[in-house]
mmCIF file of C-alpha atoms in Angstrom:
data_model
loop_
_atom_site.group_PDB
_atom_site.id
_atom_site.type_symbol
_atom_site.label_atom_id
_atom_site.label_comp_id
_atom_site.label_asym_id
_atom_site.label_seq_id
_atom_site.Cartn_x
_atom_site.Cartn_y
_atom_site.Cartn_z
ATOM 1 C CA ALA L 1 8.708 -19.150 14.182
ATOM 2 C CA THR L 2 11.598 -19.493 16.850
ATOM 3 C CA GLY L 3 13.919 -17.060 15.054
ATOM 4 C CA ALA L 4 11.220 -14.899 14.672
ATOM 5 C CA GLY L 5 10.145 -14.933 17.865
ATOM 6 C CA LEU L 6 13.697 -14.310 19.355
ATOM 7 C CA ALA L 7 13.690 -11.228 17.135
ATOM 8 C CA ALA L 8 10.427 -9.838 18.935
ATOM 9 C CA GLN L 9 12.000 -10.254 22.214
ATOM 10 C CA LEU L 10 15.361 -8.658 21.172
ATOM 11 C CA ARG L 11 13.525 -5.725 19.742
ATOM 12 C CA GLY L 12 10.915 -5.858 22.454
ATOM 13 C CA SER L 13 8.015 -5.295 19.763
ATOM 14 C CA GLY L 14 5.423 -6.947 21.335
ATOM 15 C CA GLN L 15 4.585 -9.669 18.586
ATOM 16 C CA VAL L 16 4.264 -13.047 19.042
ATOM 17 C CA ALA L 17 5.070 -15.951 16.723
ATOM 18 C CA VAL L 18 2.680 -18.759 16.032
ATOM 19 C CA CYS L 19 4.074 -21.950 14.377
ATOM 20 C CA PHE L 20 1.931 -24.614 12.776
ATOM 21 C CA PHE L 21 2.694 -28.450 12.191
ATOM 22 C CA GLY L 22 1.635 -31.709 11.664
ATOM 23 C CA ASP L 23 1.372 -34.913 14.050
ATOM 24 C CA GLY L 24 4.417 -36.234 12.435
ATOM 25 C CA ALA L 25 6.168 -33.313 12.613
ATOM 26 C CA ALA L 26 6.237 -33.831 16.428
ATOM 27 C CA ASN L 27 8.636 -36.861 16.034
ATOM 28 C CA ARG L 28 11.395 -34.930 13.937
ATOM 29 C CA GLY L 29 13.913 -33.121 15.924
ATOM 30 C CA PRO L 30 13.732 -29.890 14.704
ATOM 31 C CA PHE L 31 10.349 -30.024 16.754
ATOM 32 C CA HIS L 32 12.165 -30.849 20.031
ATOM 33 C CA GLU L 33 15.156 -28.251 19.281
ATOM 34 C CA ASN L 34 12.917 -25.547 18.666
ATOM 35 C CA ILE L 35 10.711 -26.292 21.384
ATOM 36 C CA ASN L 36 13.668 -26.618 23.844
ATOM 37 C CA ILE L 37 15.286 -23.572 22.895
ATOM 38 C CA GLY L 38 12.158 -21.488 22.804
ATOM 39 C CA GLY L 39 11.541 -22.749 26.841
ATOM 40 C CA VAL L 40 14.802 -21.903 27.616
ATOM 41 C CA TRP L 41 15.150 -18.485 26.444
ATOM 42 C CA LYS L 42 11.129 -17.574 27.014
ATOM 43 C CA LEU L 43 10.695 -16.997 23.701
ATOM 44 C CA PRO L 44 7.358 -14.940 22.586
ATOM 45 C CA VAL L 45 6.218 -18.103 20.472
ATOM 46 C CA VAL L 46 2.865 -20.550 20.352
ATOM 47 C CA TYR L 47 3.822 -23.727 18.790
ATOM 48 C CA VAL L 48 0.018 -25.528 17.155
ATOM 49 C CA CYS L 49 0.449 -28.782 16.822
ATOM 50 C CA GLU L 50 -2.658 -29.501 13.846
ATOM 51 C CA ASN L 51 -3.014 -33.176 15.349
ATOM 52 C CA ASN L 52 -5.106 -34.664 12.511
ATOM 53 C CA GLY L 53 -4.424 -38.642 13.556
ATOM 54 C CA TYR L 54 -2.089 -39.125 10.555
ATOM 55 C CA ALA L 55 1.370 -38.626 9.814
ATOM 56 C CA GLN L 56 1.132 -38.392 5.557
ATOM 57 C CA TRP L 57 -0.248 -42.047 5.327
ATOM 58 C CA THR L 58 0.384 -43.746 8.443
ATOM 59 C CA ALA L 59 -2.152 -43.807 11.734
ATOM 60 C CA GLN L 60 -0.187 -41.751 14.586
ATOM 61 C CA ALA L 61 -0.379 -44.885 16.632
ATOM 62 C CA ASP L 62 1.597 -47.023 14.131
ATOM 63 C CA ILE L 63 5.012 -44.669 14.528
ATOM 64 C CA THR L 64 4.256 -43.318 18.029
ATOM 65 C CA LEU L 65 3.673 -44.145 21.632
ATOM 66 C CA VAL L 66 2.912 -40.492 22.750
ATOM 67 C CA THR L 67 -0.323 -39.810 20.331
ATOM 68 C CA ASP L 68 -1.160 -36.781 22.980
ATOM 69 C CA ILE L 69 1.411 -34.254 21.651
ATOM 70 C CA SER L 70 0.424 -31.537 24.401
ATOM 71 C CA SER L 71 2.373 -34.065 27.142
ATOM 72 C CA MET L 72 5.323 -33.548 25.413
ATOM 73 C CA SER L 73 5.851 -30.260 26.906
ATOM 74 C CA ALA L 74 6.345 -31.502 30.225
ATOM 75 C CA ALA L 75 9.930 -32.395 28.902
ATOM 76 C CA TYR L 76 10.873 -28.620 28.116
ATOM 77 C CA GLY L 77 9.285 -27.572 31.334
ATOM 78 C CA ILE L 78 6.397 -25.418 29.228
ATOM 79 C CA PRO L 79 2.712 -25.346 29.302
ATOM 80 C CA GLY L 80 0.904 -27.806 27.016
ATOM 81 C CA VAL L 81 -2.617 -27.660 26.092
ATOM 82 C CA GLN L 82 -4.937 -30.065 24.365
ATOM 83 C CA VAL L 83 -7.899 -28.739 22.748
ATOM 84 C CA ASP L 84 -10.902 -29.826 20.522
ATOM 85 C CA GLY L 85 -9.241 -28.534 16.896
ATOM 86 C CA MET L 86 -13.153 -28.743 15.424
ATOM 87 C CA ASP L 87 -14.172 -26.238 17.992
ATOM 88 C CA VAL L 88 -13.365 -22.420 16.694
ATOM 89 C CA LEU L 89 -14.314 -21.311 19.734
ATOM 90 C CA ALA L 90 -12.480 -23.438 21.831
ATOM 91 C CA VAL L 91 -9.357 -23.002 19.945
ATOM 92 C CA HIS L 92 -9.754 -19.083 20.077
ATOM 93 C CA GLU L 93 -9.650 -19.436 23.574
ATOM 94 C CA ALA L 94 -6.823 -22.031 23.544
ATOM 95 C CA ALA L 95 -5.004 -19.405 21.284
ATOM 96 C CA GLY L 96 -5.760 -16.141 23.103
ATOM 97 C CA GLU L 97 -4.616 -17.687 26.391
ATOM 98 C CA ALA L 98 -1.236 -18.734 25.000
ATOM 99 C CA ILE L 99 -0.405 -15.190 22.913
ATOM 100 C CA ASP L 100 -1.434 -13.508 26.579
ATOM 101 C CA ARG L 101 1.107 -15.583 27.910
ATOM 102 C CA ALA L 102 3.928 -14.489 25.517
ATOM 103 C CA ARG L 103 3.081 -11.367 25.451
ATOM 104 C CA ARG L 104 3.849 -11.529 29.239
ATOM 105 C CA GLY L 105 7.358 -12.645 29.051
ATOM 106 C CA GLU L 106 6.167 -16.256 30.377
ATOM 107 C CA GLY L 107 7.597 -17.927 27.183
ATOM 108 C CA PRO L 108 5.964 -20.826 24.878
ATOM 109 C CA THR L 109 2.843 -22.659 24.988
ATOM 110 C CA LEU L 110 2.242 -25.917 23.003
ATOM 111 C CA VAL L 111 -1.206 -26.319 21.616
ATOM 112 C CA GLU L 112 -2.465 -29.610 20.104
ATOM 113 C CA CYS L 113 -5.261 -29.226 18.403
ATOM 114 C CA LYS L 114 -7.270 -32.520 18.042
ATOM 115 C CA THR L 115 -8.530 -32.213 14.593
ATOM 116 C CA TYR L 116 -9.331 -34.286 11.156
ATOM 117 C CA ARG L 117 -8.481 -33.727 7.512
ATOM 118 C CA PHE L 118 -11.453 -34.760 5.145
ATOM 119 C CA HIS L 119 -9.034 -34.736 2.147
ATOM 120 C CA GLY L 120 -6.163 -36.419 1.139
ATOM 121 C CA HIS L 121 -2.578 -35.437 2.339
ATOM 122 C CA ASN L 122 -1.789 -34.525 -1.152
ATOM 123 C CA TYR L 123 -3.836 -34.581 -4.537
ATOM 124 C CA GLY L 124 -2.747 -37.741 -5.658
ATOM 125 C CA ASP L 125 -3.129 -39.151 -2.047
ATOM 126 C CA PRO L 126 -5.004 -42.467 -2.362
ATOM 127 C CA GLN L 127 -6.353 -42.437 1.013
ATOM 128 C CA GLN L 128 -6.284 -46.303 1.387
ATOM 129 C CA TYR L 129 -5.018 -46.123 4.928
ATOM 130 C CA ARG L 130 -8.776 -45.127 6.148
ATOM 131 C CA THR L 131 -12.017 -45.847 4.966
ATOM 132 C CA ARG L 132 -14.724 -43.760 3.362
ATOM 133 C CA GLU L 133 -17.026 -44.604 6.158
ATOM 134 C CA GLU L 134 -14.373 -42.919 8.696
ATOM 135 C CA ILE L 135 -14.019 -39.629 6.377
ATOM 136 C CA ALA L 136 -18.226 -39.544 5.878
ATOM 137 C CA ASP L 137 -18.791 -39.557 9.888
ATOM 138 C CA TRP L 138 -16.262 -37.067 10.912
ATOM 139 C CA ALA L 139 -17.247 -34.426 8.086
ATOM 140 C CA GLU L 140 -21.414 -35.441 8.953
ATOM 141 C CA ASN L 141 -20.615 -35.273 13.022
ATOM 142 C CA ASN L 142 -17.670 -32.703 13.737
ATOM 143 C CA ASP L 143 -17.296 -30.541 10.602
ATOM 144 C CA PRO L 144 -16.108 -27.166 12.394
ATOM 145 C CA ILE L 145 -18.188 -24.914 10.033
ATOM 146 C CA LYS L 146 -21.300 -26.550 10.823
ATOM 147 C CA ARG L 147 -20.979 -26.651 14.747
ATOM 148 C CA LEU L 148 -20.102 -22.688 14.766
ATOM 149 C CA SER L 149 -22.846 -22.270 12.604
ATOM 150 C CA ALA L 150 -25.098 -24.141 14.517
ATOM 151 C CA HIS L 151 -23.885 -22.457 17.783
ATOM 152 C CA LEU L 152 -24.483 -18.801 16.450
ATOM 153 C CA ARG L 153 -27.841 -20.002 15.484
ATOM 154 C CA ASP L 154 -28.884 -22.163 18.900
ATOM 155 C CA THR L 155 -27.608 -18.666 20.655
ATOM 156 C CA GLY L 156 -29.348 -16.389 18.980
ATOM 157 C CA VAL L 157 -26.342 -14.545 17.137
ATOM 158 C CA MET L 158 -27.285 -15.496 13.512
ATOM 159 C CA THR L 159 -30.761 -16.304 12.057
ATOM 160 C CA GLU L 160 -30.678 -19.573 9.562
ATOM 161 C CA ALA L 161 -31.150 -17.040 6.789
ATOM 162 C CA GLN L 162 -28.164 -15.165 7.684
ATOM 163 C CA ASP L 163 -26.264 -18.437 7.701
ATOM 164 C CA GLU L 164 -27.650 -19.112 4.124
ATOM 165 C CA ALA L 165 -26.741 -15.602 2.853
ATOM 166 C CA ILE L 166 -23.033 -16.077 4.160
ATOM 167 C CA GLN L 167 -22.753 -19.497 2.716
ATOM 168 C CA GLN L 168 -24.040 -18.353 -0.943
ATOM 169 C CA GLN L 169 -21.874 -15.061 -0.846
ATOM 170 C CA VAL L 170 -18.911 -17.599 0.106
ATOM 171 C CA ALA L 171 -19.484 -19.746 -2.743
ATOM 172 C CA GLU L 172 -19.833 -16.893 -5.243
ATOM 173 C CA SER L 173 -16.599 -15.528 -3.674
ATOM 174 C CA ILE L 174 -14.803 -19.220 -4.445
ATOM 175 C CA GLN L 175 -16.477 -19.389 -7.793
ATOM 176 C CA ALA L 176 -15.147 -15.619 -9.065
ATOM 177 C CA ALA L 177 -11.544 -16.869 -7.619
ATOM 178 C CA VAL L 178 -11.489 -20.025 -9.709
ATOM 179 C CA GLN L 179 -12.487 -18.272 -12.545
ATOM 180 C CA PHE L 180 -10.093 -15.086 -12.250
ATOM 181 C CA ALA L 181 -7.564 -18.270 -11.690
ATOM 182 C CA GLU L 182 -8.414 -19.837 -14.688
ATOM 183 C CA SER L 183 -8.661 -17.307 -17.293
ATOM 184 C CA SER L 184 -5.574 -15.446 -15.928
ATOM 185 C CA PRO L 185 -2.564 -16.033 -18.250
ATOM 186 C CA TYR L 186 0.691 -17.947 -17.034
ATOM 187 C CA PRO L 187 3.163 -16.061 -15.094
ATOM 188 C CA THR L 188 6.151 -14.978 -17.216
ATOM 189 C CA PRO L 189 9.921 -16.394 -15.878
ATOM 190 C CA ASP L 190 10.705 -12.989 -14.485
ATOM 191 C CA GLU L 191 7.728 -13.367 -12.005
ATOM 192 C CA LEU L 192 9.448 -16.082 -10.069
ATOM 193 C CA TYR L 193 11.537 -13.430 -8.262
ATOM 194 C CA LYS L 194 8.711 -11.168 -7.570
ATOM 195 C CA ASP L 195 8.010 -10.715 -3.708
ATOM 196 C CA VAL L 196 10.718 -13.440 -2.694
ATOM 197 C CA TYR L 197 12.769 -10.484 -0.314
ATOM 198 C CA SER L 198 11.563 -7.985 1.335
ATOM 199 C CA TYR L 199 13.878 -4.889 0.678
ATOM 200 C CA ASP L 200 12.450 -2.451 2.864
ATOM 201 C CA ILE L 201 14.574 -3.412 5.980
ATOM 202 C CA ALA L 202 15.927 -0.956 8.734
#
């Protein structure tokens, strides 16, 4: 994203690059190197840390004393913003402000979204590092879709019937996509090279 931000700056395109990474990545060198040069060159980049409290299978507090990733921004002279990553509207507002700042030529922002993942890090993750009760509590009380849905209903933007209709439509779309994938033939070896490069560069 830092390279894309540099390209946008050099071209004067007004574009903003957005980079997403987890809390575990914030302990690695490339994170610090990119944020540093992004700040020095005032690149139009928004660095978004999805801090779910676990670096793969390890609790964040077990590997770093700095559990608020947004505070790391101070070392590089850029703003750091922490937001409830389970609140769609809060994330939207923080992202909008960071993007506007980047477009004004004021450089990057580090946005930390305190969030949670309901499933394992990968398909084979046994999730022995957290309890089923913890997962259930987050799913019941902090599901961002449920929270946004409740907000829209409470503010009169959407009725319960509309909410149910949307959920049904989404469920049907997902089922259709799954059926399409399962009934599609396996790709041939020559498809490995499709859409790898963009040749329309001028």
